[in-house]
Amino acid sequence: RPQKTAGSPPPQRQAEAVAALMKEHGEMNAGQTWCLISSKWLESWIDHTGSKAFWQYRPEGKMAANSSVPTPIDNTDIVQEPQEGEAKMGHGIVKVRLSVQEIRDFFYVPVAVWEALHGWYGGGPKIERGTKLAGVIEKRVKVDLHPVYLVLMSCKEEDGEADETGAEAVPHPKEATLREVLQKLAAEASGEEDKVENKGSKEGGEGDMELSDEEVSKESKLSVRLWYREEKKKTFPFEIGERVEACYKGKWYPGDLVDLPASDKYGRFNVLCDVDKDEANQPKTMVKVIRRQNPKEGEGEIIRQWKPITETHLDSELGILKLAAGGVLPLLVERKKSSGEWVKELQVKSFRDFEEGDQLDCEDTQHKFLPAVVKKVLEGKIYVHYTGYAERWDEWINATSRRLAPPGTKCGRVARDDDNGYSSSRWGSGGGAAKGSVGLRNLGNTCFMNSTLQCMNATPSLTNFFVDGEYMAQINPDAYKSHGRIAKEYGNLVKEMWSERPHVVTPSGFKAAIGDFAPRFSGYQQQDSQELLACLLEGLHEDLNRVRKKPYDPNPAIGNGSDDEKIAALAWNKYRAREDSVVIDNIYGQIRSQVVCPECKKFSVKFDPCGILQVPFPSVNTMTQRVTLVRHDVTQPREIMAVSVPKAGNATDLAEAVAAAGSVAANRLVVCEIYQGRVYKVFPSHHPISSILANDRIYAFECPELAGEAEAAVLKVKHESSHSSFGVPFCIAVPVGEGGSVKAGVVEKIVLNATRANWEGGLDNSSSEGKSSSQNAAPFKVTYKTGWSETTEALEADADIEVSGDTEVKLVWESKADYVPSEIVKHQSYIDAGDEEGGEKEKVTLQGCLQAFTKEEVLSIGNEYRCPTCKKMQRGKKKLDLWRLPNILIIQLKRFQYTRAWRDKITTYVDYPLEGLDMSPWTKAEDQKRNAIYDLYAVSCHGGGLGGGHYWAYAKNLVDKNWYNLNDSSSGKMNPSAVRTREAYLLFYAKRGFDGTRAAKEAFEK
């Protein structure tokens, strides 16, 4: 293109002229036409002229000093390459790339500004877009960046074919319908607006059908009708015995066709592959995709034919109409002849003359009629898919079966082409609910899903994005795992929740999609709402990622703490080069992670993206354990104490805590659990504290030091009378000789000394461990149990007792009345902790949780990192801080604590603000502190314990700004004071002043 700069005004005059035009035409209103211009070119022009007409879009301090003359306008970097069919049409269709963003890639300018710039510099192409007043939640002026082009072609009277020479490509908003187009064309043809009868709300089904007799009679009253061009590949039916190739895990395997899909409940071909013919049992390969090894003549050729637009298409929005999936829909406009006859003959087919894509009502195995669509037709059978349900319910049905009925005759509704499978009803206590605050039906332990969806539905930026249909232009059909299905189903669900009528929505379509994306959600077990939220954000991001080909960058951005701004920006740019979606724009921020080596003191700092901020409770790594200390000196009372121990600790940690509180030696303590009058378990040193339950009775027995180097064994002792246990059992340490045995006399002496305080006169009978007391003086008899055998008579003093884990000493009392209970006193630690379980705890605030999140800690054993300087694993000091604050801040209160053998839910009340959450103290980025005030708009709550419990949500309505209690099918207004609850689990905050419609602008400012 020639450079049109000759005769152009000087740079200053250009800047003044554009400024005047922007002042006159720069206010955007609905119904206008604006032009797109590449940011690269416009910024070069701004640098050349010094223009400040677009200064509001230029970040402060980013003005370049480049006086070179701009090249001709070049918009090719924002234009999408035309597809093959579009290129052949040549109707002036100019589509922009789906990944483009305002300011980063292009600017909107008035037509007058474009004409001025184009007159000075030339170039192009010219990209015009219309403006409209849009928004279901809040009306605002928007530019229709990705319209749907309807290529209108007149029908020739002589042969009924399309006259492509006079074809016109007309852009239409995505929310427009073909009914509106048909009304306008009919009005133009007749001179007055023909009214196309609207059948009302139509749901269910996919695909296209020929017109029914009733539809033909209605359409025949109009002076215009529309046809769309169907393109199909020519196919021939497969026959048993044919040589085919089966597609298995992406590879093709030749073989013989054994059976057809009609014989398989899942609609699969049965192929005996050549590689399996040598096997003894000759395994068959069941696949859904096969191809002929030698294609027949003409197979695979494209067959094009015009088919009528039906009622299933008329009320579907163009943005989600399957016929316009590529953003371009060729239409044949047929007008009646002057004689009143149509040019083309419309064939009316029988209902049971099924084709792929036909819609119908089908009775399922539970004898309930549901909207369905025909997926395959074969040998008198059809393979049907129930609209809105998972594919596992698809089945083969005889074409003559009474289970099949014309669409709308059994279900009471006619399917639309864009049907999403979401049913709704007025069932449920939805009184007082506003638009958007509706109930979600529980499909079976799906309260966790409903709670998450209600909170997401209250997120302003995302909800506007989905309700207004903007997501359709950004869906990536090649997205990993989901292929765009998560975004489609979520968008359908949100639209249904924001429809005009108050109702309860059944999210079966979303449930099936999220279950296929993440199989752990496919069943009907109770799950975690935070895990579902993380999975939903991942799925939406992948489906809407504007980056189709992710660049590979093997060099991570790691700093040493001296240049955080530079490293943070580098890390963020690397991340956004691969991950770029509306989810990242709104919800993701950055975390600063610092690790310091304890040996070489090297700082390692990196910056990671973060979507859900998981904050712990203060002191959540420790727990208070109640233990009763029994001293060796029986004249001293027993003490019940409450000691603080690490949750990840073991019995050794517990013994050391008890020893410190009771001023005894830790190595002389035997820690055990007492249950139903016996020592249930003696804890080994490695026994995890996390396995001890709240109501377990834990005792610590002090044992005397053994003389010399004798090995000690622990024996369990219990009290028994009339074959029933009573009293408090205890443990003793006895010296064992070679072979692991001990003399009965030694055991008897230790037992009598340990029980002197439990029978009258016992303290007087033996004053020291070294003096023996006759068993005859004690009101009990010492017996022994070794394995399954039990000796009920006293053994001789020199008798050997084999000591093992099953050895137990029984004190058989003549009467329970002779037993004197030991005195128990409360240690000061027990008094400080409180006698009552569940007593008032220290108040916890959200700020306290954030402080715990940013607290420096030493890496635990097993979580070490490799120091790049020392070249070895180190237990460094780690500290986390917030860096980049997102527009939408999601905070998870880590109430659920899990270890290998321990689970717990923290029910502590957390005081969190409804308005004015100041996050500036928690970010280390100075530029982020200026706008760091957040307001709460939704809470996901969990009540009950770990075994199941129940989820619900509190959410602030986007329209009336009132708070609503959303509990499955129930929805109703609530007092804002009740939003603060001890059941709060996920907190959703929005940055104050954040406008979701400008999210892209804020995200891509340089």
PDB file of C-alpha atoms in Angstrom, residues 422-592:
ATOM      1  CA  TYR A 422     -32.052 -26.742  31.933  1.00  0.00           C
ATOM      2  CA  SER A 423     -35.544 -27.275  33.225  1.00  0.00           C
ATOM      3  CA  SER A 424     -37.201 -24.930  35.658  1.00  0.00           C
ATOM      4  CA  SER A 425     -40.302 -24.883  37.816  1.00  0.00           C
ATOM      5  CA  ARG A 426     -42.016 -22.840  40.480  1.00  0.00           C
ATOM      6  CA  TRP A 427     -41.475 -25.562  43.057  1.00  0.00           C
ATOM      7  CA  GLY A 428     -39.602 -24.386  46.143  1.00  0.00           C
ATOM      8  CA  SER A 429     -39.929 -21.620  48.687  1.00  0.00           C
ATOM      9  CA  GLY A 430     -38.782 -18.796  46.484  1.00  0.00           C
ATOM     10  CA  GLY A 431     -40.995 -16.120  48.022  1.00  0.00           C
ATOM     11  CA  GLY A 432     -39.441 -12.699  48.102  1.00  0.00           C
ATOM     12  CA  ALA A 433     -36.651 -13.608  45.708  1.00  0.00           C
ATOM     13  CA  ALA A 434     -35.495 -11.084  43.116  1.00  0.00           C
ATOM     14  CA  LYS A 435     -34.384 -11.665  39.586  1.00  0.00           C
ATOM     15  CA  GLY A 436     -31.185 -13.708  39.659  1.00  0.00           C
ATOM     16  CA  SER A 437     -31.671 -14.926  43.246  1.00  0.00           C
ATOM     17  CA  VAL A 438     -33.388 -18.223  42.514  1.00  0.00           C
ATOM     18  CA  GLY A 439     -33.191 -21.714  43.947  1.00  0.00           C
ATOM     19  CA  LEU A 440     -31.152 -24.596  42.544  1.00  0.00           C
ATOM     20  CA  ARG A 441     -32.602 -28.069  42.851  1.00  0.00           C
ATOM     21  CA  ASN A 442     -30.540 -30.586  44.826  1.00  0.00           C
ATOM     22  CA  LEU A 443     -29.826 -33.530  42.521  1.00  0.00           C
ATOM     23  CA  GLY A 444     -28.624 -35.724  45.384  1.00  0.00           C
ATOM     24  CA  ASN A 445     -25.881 -34.489  47.739  1.00  0.00           C
ATOM     25  CA  THR A 446     -25.204 -31.572  45.387  1.00  0.00           C
ATOM     26  CA  CYS A 447     -25.676 -28.815  47.961  1.00  0.00           C
ATOM     27  CA  PHE A 448     -21.923 -28.141  47.731  1.00  0.00           C
ATOM     28  CA  MET A 449     -22.316 -27.465  44.009  1.00  0.00           C
ATOM     29  CA  ASN A 450     -25.386 -25.280  44.475  1.00  0.00           C
ATOM     30  CA  SER A 451     -23.618 -23.192  47.113  1.00  0.00           C
ATOM     31  CA  THR A 452     -20.647 -22.560  44.814  1.00  0.00           C
ATOM     32  CA  LEU A 453     -22.839 -21.738  41.825  1.00  0.00           C
ATOM     33  CA  GLN A 454     -24.882 -19.226  43.836  1.00  0.00           C
ATOM     34  CA  CYS A 455     -21.713 -17.395  44.899  1.00  0.00           C
ATOM     35  CA  MET A 456     -20.372 -17.374  41.348  1.00  0.00           C
ATOM     36  CA  ASN A 457     -23.745 -16.129  40.082  1.00  0.00           C
ATOM     37  CA  ALA A 458     -23.387 -13.100  42.375  1.00  0.00           C
ATOM     38  CA  THR A 459     -19.977 -12.202  40.887  1.00  0.00           C
ATOM     39  CA  PRO A 460     -20.752  -9.053  38.860  1.00  0.00           C
ATOM     40  CA  SER A 461     -18.048  -9.132  36.199  1.00  0.00           C
ATOM     41  CA  LEU A 462     -18.439 -12.809  35.328  1.00  0.00           C
ATOM     42  CA  THR A 463     -22.242 -12.822  35.479  1.00  0.00           C
ATOM     43  CA  ASN A 464     -22.515  -9.853  33.113  1.00  0.00           C
ATOM     44  CA  PHE A 465     -20.062 -11.597  30.813  1.00  0.00           C
ATOM     45  CA  PHE A 466     -22.132 -14.787  30.635  1.00  0.00           C
ATOM     46  CA  VAL A 467     -25.665 -13.386  30.775  1.00  0.00           C
ATOM     47  CA  ASP A 468     -24.937 -10.957  27.941  1.00  0.00           C
ATOM     48  CA  GLY A 469     -23.547 -13.807  25.824  1.00  0.00           C
ATOM     49  CA  GLU A 470     -20.053 -12.344  25.455  1.00  0.00           C
ATOM     50  CA  TYR A 471     -18.505 -15.711  26.298  1.00  0.00           C
ATOM     51  CA  MET A 472     -19.714 -17.355  23.097  1.00  0.00           C
ATOM     52  CA  ALA A 473     -17.189 -15.480  20.987  1.00  0.00           C
ATOM     53  CA  GLN A 474     -14.276 -16.634  23.171  1.00  0.00           C
ATOM     54  CA  ILE A 475     -15.064 -20.338  23.617  1.00  0.00           C
ATOM     55  CA  ASN A 476     -12.168 -22.551  22.602  1.00  0.00           C
ATOM     56  CA  PRO A 477     -13.588 -25.767  21.084  1.00  0.00           C
ATOM     57  CA  ASP A 478     -10.143 -27.369  21.335  1.00  0.00           C
ATOM     58  CA  ALA A 479      -9.779 -26.685  25.059  1.00  0.00           C
ATOM     59  CA  TYR A 480      -8.106 -29.427  27.065  1.00  0.00           C
ATOM     60  CA  LYS A 481     -10.572 -32.012  28.414  1.00  0.00           C
ATOM     61  CA  SER A 482     -13.714 -29.871  28.249  1.00  0.00           C
ATOM     62  CA  HIS A 483     -13.625 -28.633  24.613  1.00  0.00           C
ATOM     63  CA  GLY A 484     -15.710 -25.620  25.611  1.00  0.00           C
ATOM     64  CA  ARG A 485     -18.460 -27.583  27.322  1.00  0.00           C
ATOM     65  CA  ILE A 486     -17.915 -26.160  30.830  1.00  0.00           C
ATOM     66  CA  ALA A 487     -18.265 -22.579  29.563  1.00  0.00           C
ATOM     67  CA  LYS A 488     -21.322 -23.439  27.480  1.00  0.00           C
ATOM     68  CA  GLU A 489     -23.136 -25.260  30.270  1.00  0.00           C
ATOM     69  CA  TYR A 490     -22.246 -22.643  32.866  1.00  0.00           C
ATOM     70  CA  GLY A 491     -23.391 -19.879  30.521  1.00  0.00           C
ATOM     71  CA  ASN A 492     -26.683 -21.672  29.886  1.00  0.00           C
ATOM     72  CA  LEU A 493     -27.199 -22.128  33.617  1.00  0.00           C
ATOM     73  CA  VAL A 494     -26.523 -18.483  34.480  1.00  0.00           C
ATOM     74  CA  LYS A 495     -28.870 -17.306  31.722  1.00  0.00           C
ATOM     75  CA  GLU A 496     -31.601 -19.550  33.068  1.00  0.00           C
ATOM     76  CA  MET A 497     -31.050 -18.213  36.586  1.00  0.00           C
ATOM     77  CA  TRP A 498     -31.468 -14.670  35.275  1.00  0.00           C
ATOM     78  CA  SER A 499     -34.563 -15.309  33.179  1.00  0.00           C
ATOM     79  CA  GLU A 500     -37.644 -13.205  33.870  1.00  0.00           C
ATOM     80  CA  ARG A 501     -39.850 -15.632  35.804  1.00  0.00           C
ATOM     81  CA  PRO A 502     -39.218 -16.659  39.440  1.00  0.00           C
ATOM     82  CA  HIS A 503     -38.440 -20.333  39.482  1.00  0.00           C
ATOM     83  CA  VAL A 504     -36.184 -23.150  40.659  1.00  0.00           C
ATOM     84  CA  VAL A 505     -33.526 -24.283  38.210  1.00  0.00           C
ATOM     85  CA  THR A 506     -32.353 -27.875  37.794  1.00  0.00           C
ATOM     86  CA  PRO A 507     -28.598 -27.751  36.981  1.00  0.00           C
ATOM     87  CA  SER A 508     -28.436 -31.230  35.438  1.00  0.00           C
ATOM     88  CA  GLY A 509     -26.548 -30.086  32.326  1.00  0.00           C
ATOM     89  CA  PHE A 510     -23.809 -28.411  34.358  1.00  0.00           C
ATOM     90  CA  LYS A 511     -23.633 -31.417  36.708  1.00  0.00           C
ATOM     91  CA  ALA A 512     -23.013 -33.744  33.751  1.00  0.00           C
ATOM     92  CA  ALA A 513     -20.396 -31.425  32.238  1.00  0.00           C
ATOM     93  CA  ILE A 514     -18.403 -30.906  35.441  1.00  0.00           C
ATOM     94  CA  GLY A 515     -18.582 -34.652  36.119  1.00  0.00           C
ATOM     95  CA  ASP A 516     -17.043 -35.430  32.725  1.00  0.00           C
ATOM     96  CA  PHE A 517     -14.378 -32.749  33.250  1.00  0.00           C
ATOM     97  CA  ALA A 518     -13.509 -33.961  36.772  1.00  0.00           C
ATOM     98  CA  PRO A 519     -14.745 -37.542  37.392  1.00  0.00           C
ATOM     99  CA  ARG A 520     -14.709 -37.106  41.187  1.00  0.00           C
ATOM    100  CA  PHE A 521     -17.809 -34.923  40.758  1.00  0.00           C
ATOM    101  CA  SER A 522     -19.623 -37.386  38.494  1.00  0.00           C
ATOM    102  CA  GLY A 523     -21.307 -39.310  41.300  1.00  0.00           C
ATOM    103  CA  TYR A 524     -23.600 -38.209  44.090  1.00  0.00           C
ATOM    104  CA  GLN A 525     -21.266 -38.204  47.068  1.00  0.00           C
ATOM    105  CA  GLN A 526     -20.881 -35.110  49.239  1.00  0.00           C
ATOM    106  CA  GLN A 527     -17.899 -33.046  48.081  1.00  0.00           C
ATOM    107  CA  ASP A 528     -16.055 -29.874  49.067  1.00  0.00           C
ATOM    108  CA  SER A 529     -17.402 -26.589  47.660  1.00  0.00           C
ATOM    109  CA  GLN A 530     -13.897 -25.110  47.460  1.00  0.00           C
ATOM    110  CA  GLU A 531     -12.675 -28.065  45.378  1.00  0.00           C
ATOM    111  CA  LEU A 532     -15.617 -27.646  43.015  1.00  0.00           C
ATOM    112  CA  LEU A 533     -14.937 -23.909  42.775  1.00  0.00           C
ATOM    113  CA  ALA A 534     -11.284 -24.530  41.885  1.00  0.00           C
ATOM    114  CA  CYS A 535     -12.344 -27.075  39.259  1.00  0.00           C
ATOM    115  CA  LEU A 536     -14.966 -24.693  37.838  1.00  0.00           C
ATOM    116  CA  LEU A 537     -12.478 -21.833  37.564  1.00  0.00           C
ATOM    117  CA  GLU A 538      -9.996 -24.145  35.857  1.00  0.00           C
ATOM    118  CA  GLY A 539     -12.613 -25.380  33.395  1.00  0.00           C
ATOM    119  CA  LEU A 540     -13.915 -21.898  32.581  1.00  0.00           C
ATOM    120  CA  HIS A 541     -10.392 -20.605  32.095  1.00  0.00           C
ATOM    121  CA  GLU A 542      -9.385 -23.432  29.774  1.00  0.00           C
ATOM    122  CA  ASP A 543     -12.576 -23.050  27.733  1.00  0.00           C
ATOM    123  CA  LEU A 544     -12.187 -19.261  27.462  1.00  0.00           C
ATOM    124  CA  ASN A 545      -8.408 -19.017  27.201  1.00  0.00           C
ATOM    125  CA  ARG A 546      -7.604 -16.522  24.466  1.00  0.00           C
ATOM    126  CA  VAL A 547      -4.199 -18.146  23.963  1.00  0.00           C
ATOM    127  CA  ARG A 548      -4.700 -20.979  21.510  1.00  0.00           C
ATOM    128  CA  LYS A 549      -1.021 -21.938  21.211  1.00  0.00           C
ATOM    129  CA  LYS A 550       0.873 -21.588  24.463  1.00  0.00           C
ATOM    130  CA  PRO A 551       4.524 -20.540  24.176  1.00  0.00           C
ATOM    131  CA  TYR A 552       7.132 -22.631  25.976  1.00  0.00           C
ATOM    132  CA  ASP A 553       9.367 -20.789  28.432  1.00  0.00           C
ATOM    133  CA  PRO A 554      11.755 -22.997  30.471  1.00  0.00           C
ATOM    134  CA  ASN A 555      13.225 -20.112  32.474  1.00  0.00           C
ATOM    135  CA  PRO A 556      11.264 -19.288  35.646  1.00  0.00           C
ATOM    136  CA  ALA A 557      11.388 -15.772  37.064  1.00  0.00           C
ATOM    137  CA  ILE A 558      13.244 -16.038  40.409  1.00  0.00           C
ATOM    138  CA  GLY A 559      14.780 -13.121  42.303  1.00  0.00           C
ATOM    139  CA  ASN A 560      16.716 -12.482  45.493  1.00  0.00           C
ATOM    140  CA  GLY A 561      14.431  -9.865  47.038  1.00  0.00           C
ATOM    141  CA  SER A 562      16.309  -6.825  45.731  1.00  0.00           C
ATOM    142  CA  ASP A 563      14.252  -6.273  42.554  1.00  0.00           C
ATOM    143  CA  ASP A 564      10.756  -7.496  43.414  1.00  0.00           C
ATOM    144  CA  GLU A 565       8.920  -5.136  41.039  1.00  0.00           C
ATOM    145  CA  LYS A 566      10.921  -6.317  38.053  1.00  0.00           C
ATOM    146  CA  ILE A 567      10.702 -10.034  38.891  1.00  0.00           C
ATOM    147  CA  ALA A 568       6.970  -9.803  39.698  1.00  0.00           C
ATOM    148  CA  ALA A 569       6.214  -8.091  36.394  1.00  0.00           C
ATOM    149  CA  LEU A 570       8.341 -10.617  34.491  1.00  0.00           C
ATOM    150  CA  ALA A 571       6.625 -13.564  36.186  1.00  0.00           C
ATOM    151  CA  TRP A 572       3.168 -12.096  35.528  1.00  0.00           C
ATOM    152  CA  ASN A 573       3.934 -11.445  31.861  1.00  0.00           C
ATOM    153  CA  LYS A 574       5.236 -14.989  31.433  1.00  0.00           C
ATOM    154  CA  TYR A 575       2.071 -16.330  33.039  1.00  0.00           C
ATOM    155  CA  ARG A 576      -0.288 -14.146  30.987  1.00  0.00           C
ATOM    156  CA  ALA A 577       1.491 -15.162  27.793  1.00  0.00           C
ATOM    157  CA  ARG A 578       0.086 -18.656  28.382  1.00  0.00           C
ATOM    158  CA  GLU A 579      -3.025 -18.023  30.462  1.00  0.00           C
ATOM    159  CA  ASP A 580      -5.323 -15.239  29.272  1.00  0.00           C
ATOM    160  CA  SER A 581      -9.056 -15.372  29.990  1.00  0.00           C
ATOM    161  CA  VAL A 582     -11.854 -13.476  31.688  1.00  0.00           C
ATOM    162  CA  VAL A 583     -11.233 -15.646  34.762  1.00  0.00           C
ATOM    163  CA  ILE A 584      -7.621 -14.492  34.998  1.00  0.00           C
ATOM    164  CA  ASP A 585      -8.677 -10.892  34.303  1.00  0.00           C
ATOM    165  CA  ASN A 586     -11.013 -10.801  37.283  1.00  0.00           C
ATOM    166  CA  ILE A 587     -10.111 -13.419  39.884  1.00  0.00           C
ATOM    167  CA  TYR A 588      -6.381 -14.118  39.767  1.00  0.00           C
ATOM    168  CA  GLY A 589      -3.713 -12.204  41.662  1.00  0.00           C
ATOM    169  CA  GLN A 590      -0.098 -12.853  42.624  1.00  0.00           C
ATOM    170  CA  ILE A 591       1.552 -14.319  45.735  1.00  0.00           C
ATOM    171  CA  ARG A 592       5.119 -13.475  46.741  1.00  0.00           C
TER     172      ARG A 592
END
